[in-house]
Coordinates of C-alpha atoms in Angstrom, one line a residue:
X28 CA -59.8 0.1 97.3
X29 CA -60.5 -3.5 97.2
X30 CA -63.9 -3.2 95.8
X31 CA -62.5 -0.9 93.0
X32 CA -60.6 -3.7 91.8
X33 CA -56.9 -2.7 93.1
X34 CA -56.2 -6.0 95.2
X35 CA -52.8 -4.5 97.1
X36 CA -50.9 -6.4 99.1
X37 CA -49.5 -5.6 102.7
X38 CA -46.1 -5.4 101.4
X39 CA -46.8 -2.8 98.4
X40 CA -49.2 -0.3 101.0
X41 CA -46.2 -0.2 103.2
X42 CA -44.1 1.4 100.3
X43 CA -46.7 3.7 99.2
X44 CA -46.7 4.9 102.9
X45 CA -42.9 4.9 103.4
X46 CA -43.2 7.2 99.9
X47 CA -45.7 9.7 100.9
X48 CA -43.5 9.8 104.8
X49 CA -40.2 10.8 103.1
X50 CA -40.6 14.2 102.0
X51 CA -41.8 15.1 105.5
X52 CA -38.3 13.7 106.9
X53 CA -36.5 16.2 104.9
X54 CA -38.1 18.8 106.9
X55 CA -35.5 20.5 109.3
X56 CA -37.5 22.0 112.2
X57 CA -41.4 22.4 113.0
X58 CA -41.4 25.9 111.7
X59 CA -40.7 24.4 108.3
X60 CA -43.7 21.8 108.1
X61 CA -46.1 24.3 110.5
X62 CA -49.1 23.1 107.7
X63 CA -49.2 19.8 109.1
X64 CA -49.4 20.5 112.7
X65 CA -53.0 22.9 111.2
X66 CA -54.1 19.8 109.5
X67 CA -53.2 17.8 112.9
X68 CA -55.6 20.0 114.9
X69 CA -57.9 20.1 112.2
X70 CA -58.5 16.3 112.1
X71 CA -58.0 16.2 116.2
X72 CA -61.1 18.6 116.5
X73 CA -62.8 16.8 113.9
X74 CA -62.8 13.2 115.5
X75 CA -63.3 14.8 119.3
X76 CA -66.8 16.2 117.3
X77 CA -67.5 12.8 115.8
X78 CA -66.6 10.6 118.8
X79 CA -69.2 13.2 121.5
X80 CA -71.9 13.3 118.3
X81 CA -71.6 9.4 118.4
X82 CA -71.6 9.4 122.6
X83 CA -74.7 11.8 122.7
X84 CA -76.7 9.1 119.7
X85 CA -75.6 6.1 121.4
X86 CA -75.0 7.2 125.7
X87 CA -79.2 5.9 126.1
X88 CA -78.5 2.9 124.3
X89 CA -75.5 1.6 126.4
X90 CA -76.5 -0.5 129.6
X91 CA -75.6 0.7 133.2
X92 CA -71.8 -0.6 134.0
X93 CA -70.3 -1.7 137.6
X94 CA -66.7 -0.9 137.9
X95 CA -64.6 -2.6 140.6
X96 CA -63.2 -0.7 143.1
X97 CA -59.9 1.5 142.1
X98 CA -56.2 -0.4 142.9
X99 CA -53.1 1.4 143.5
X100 CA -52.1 -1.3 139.9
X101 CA -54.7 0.1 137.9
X102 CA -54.0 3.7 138.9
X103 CA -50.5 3.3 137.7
X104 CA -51.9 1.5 134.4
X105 CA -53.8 4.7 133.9
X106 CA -51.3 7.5 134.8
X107 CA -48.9 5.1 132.4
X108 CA -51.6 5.2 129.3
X109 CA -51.8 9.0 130.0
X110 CA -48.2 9.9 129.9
X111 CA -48.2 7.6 126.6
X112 CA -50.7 10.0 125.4
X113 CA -48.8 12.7 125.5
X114 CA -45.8 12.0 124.6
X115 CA -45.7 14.5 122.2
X116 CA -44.8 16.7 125.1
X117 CA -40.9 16.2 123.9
X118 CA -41.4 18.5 121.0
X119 CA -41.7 21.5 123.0
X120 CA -37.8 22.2 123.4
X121 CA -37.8 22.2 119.5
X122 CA -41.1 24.3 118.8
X123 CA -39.3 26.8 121.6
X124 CA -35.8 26.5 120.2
X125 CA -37.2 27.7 116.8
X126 CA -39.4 31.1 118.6
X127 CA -37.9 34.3 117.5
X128 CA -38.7 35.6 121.1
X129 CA -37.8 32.6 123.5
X130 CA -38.3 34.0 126.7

Protein backbone atom coordinates (compact mmCIF):
# COMPACT_ATOMS: atom_id res chain seq x y z
CA UNK A 1 0.00 0.00 0.00
CA UNK A 2 3.00 2.00 0.73
CA UNK A 3 4.23 2.10 -2.66
CA UNK A 4 0.81 3.35 -3.86
CA UNK A 5 1.26 6.38 -2.02
CA UNK A 6 -1.12 5.61 1.16
CA UNK A 7 1.57 6.06 3.98
CA UNK A 8 -0.86 4.56 7.06
CA UNK A 9 0.21 4.51 10.23
CA UNK A 10 0.01 1.58 12.91
CA UNK A 11 -2.59 3.25 14.82
CA UNK A 12 -5.12 4.02 11.70
CA UNK A 13 -4.56 -0.04 10.28
CA UNK A 14 -5.69 -1.09 13.70
CA UNK A 15 -9.08 0.75 13.26
CA UNK A 16 -9.59 -0.37 9.80
CA UNK A 17 -9.17 -3.97 11.20
CA UNK A 18 -11.26 -3.45 14.43
CA UNK A 19 -13.99 -2.03 11.54
CA UNK A 20 -13.92 -4.90 9.24
CA UNK A 21 -13.93 -7.51 12.83
CA UNK A 22 -17.23 -5.95 14.12
CA UNK A 23 -19.89 -7.13 12.05
CA UNK A 24 -18.59 -10.69 12.58
CA UNK A 25 -19.09 -10.10 16.56
CA UNK A 26 -22.67 -9.55 15.99
CA UNK A 27 -22.97 -13.02 14.79
CA UNK A 28 -24.83 -15.17 17.42
CA UNK A 29 -23.70 -18.82 16.81
CA UNK A 30 -21.39 -20.59 13.95
CA UNK A 31 -24.44 -21.61 11.99
CA UNK A 32 -24.95 -17.93 11.44
CA UNK A 33 -21.41 -16.97 9.96
CA UNK A 34 -20.98 -20.88 8.29
CA UNK A 35 -19.34 -18.76 5.10
CA UNK A 36 -16.33 -17.92 6.91
CA UNK A 37 -15.45 -21.20 8.35
CA UNK A 38 -15.71 -22.27 3.90
CA UNK A 39 -13.35 -19.38 3.34
CA UNK A 40 -11.18 -20.74 6.48
CA UNK A 41 -10.72 -24.14 4.87
CA UNK A 42 -10.41 -22.70 1.66
CA UNK A 43 -7.33 -20.52 2.52
CA UNK A 44 -6.06 -23.51 5.08
CA UNK A 45 -5.90 -25.90 1.90
CA UNK A 46 -4.54 -23.24 -0.05
CA UNK A 47 -1.31 -22.47 2.12
CA UNK A 48 -0.86 -26.47 3.11
CA UNK A 49 -0.57 -26.56 -1.13
CA UNK A 50 1.82 -23.60 -1.25
CA UNK A 51 4.00 -24.45 1.84
CA UNK A 52 4.55 -28.65 0.23
CA UNK A 53 4.94 -26.84 -3.49
CA UNK A 54 7.65 -24.65 -1.80
CA UNK A 55 9.13 -27.87 0.34
CA UNK A 56 9.26 -30.13 -2.85
CA UNK A 57 11.25 -26.71 -4.94
CA UNK A 58 13.49 -26.05 -2.10
CA UNK A 59 13.82 -29.84 0.11
CA UNK A 60 17.38 -30.42 -2.41
CA UNK A 61 18.51 -27.19 -1.66
CA UNK A 62 18.43 -27.31 2.16
CA UNK A 63 21.70 -28.84 3.89
CA UNK A 64 21.63 -32.19 5.94
CA UNK A 65 20.56 -31.12 9.70
CA UNK A 66 21.81 -33.00 13.15
CA UNK A 67 19.23 -32.76 15.77
CA UNK A 68 20.16 -33.44 19.46
CA UNK A 69 18.82 -36.16 21.15
CA UNK A 70 14.94 -35.82 22.31
CA UNK A 71 14.50 -34.48 26.31
CA UNK A 72 11.53 -35.22 28.33
CA UNK A 73 11.64 -30.65 28.29
CA UNK A 74 11.45 -30.45 24.70
CA UNK A 75 8.77 -33.22 24.43
CA UNK A 76 6.53 -31.12 26.70
CA UNK A 77 7.52 -27.88 24.55
CA UNK A 78 6.15 -29.84 21.63
CA UNK A 79 3.01 -31.48 23.00
CA UNK A 80 2.47 -27.67 24.54
CA UNK A 81 2.84 -25.90 20.85
CA UNK A 82 0.45 -28.74 19.57
CA UNK A 83 -2.34 -28.28 22.00
CA UNK A 84 -1.83 -24.44 21.18
CA UNK A 85 -2.54 -25.39 17.77
CA UNK A 86 -5.55 -26.65 18.26
CA UNK A 87 -7.14 -24.76 20.36
CA UNK A 88 -9.93 -24.30 18.30
CA UNK A 89 -11.01 -27.67 19.64
CA UNK A 90 -13.33 -25.48 22.25
CA UNK A 91 -15.73 -24.65 19.60
CA UNK A 92 -17.10 -28.00 19.19
CA UNK A 93 -19.68 -27.77 22.19
CA UNK A 94 -21.09 -24.75 20.18
CA UNK A 95 -20.93 -26.20 16.48
CA UNK A 96 -22.81 -29.33 18.35
CA UNK A 97 -25.15 -27.26 20.49
CA UNK A 98 -26.40 -25.67 17.20
CA UNK A 99 -26.91 -29.50 15.14
CA UNK A 100 -30.55 -30.16 14.55
CA UNK A 101 -29.77 -33.87 15.29
CA UNK A 102 -27.25 -33.78 18.34
CA UNK A 103 -26.80 -37.22 19.03
Amino acid sequence: IGSAGFQLSLCVWMVIVAVGLTPLTWMGTPKDFWPIAVGALITTCLACLLVIVTCIMDGNKLPERVYPTPTADGTFKAFGSIMFAFAGASTFPTIQADMKDRS
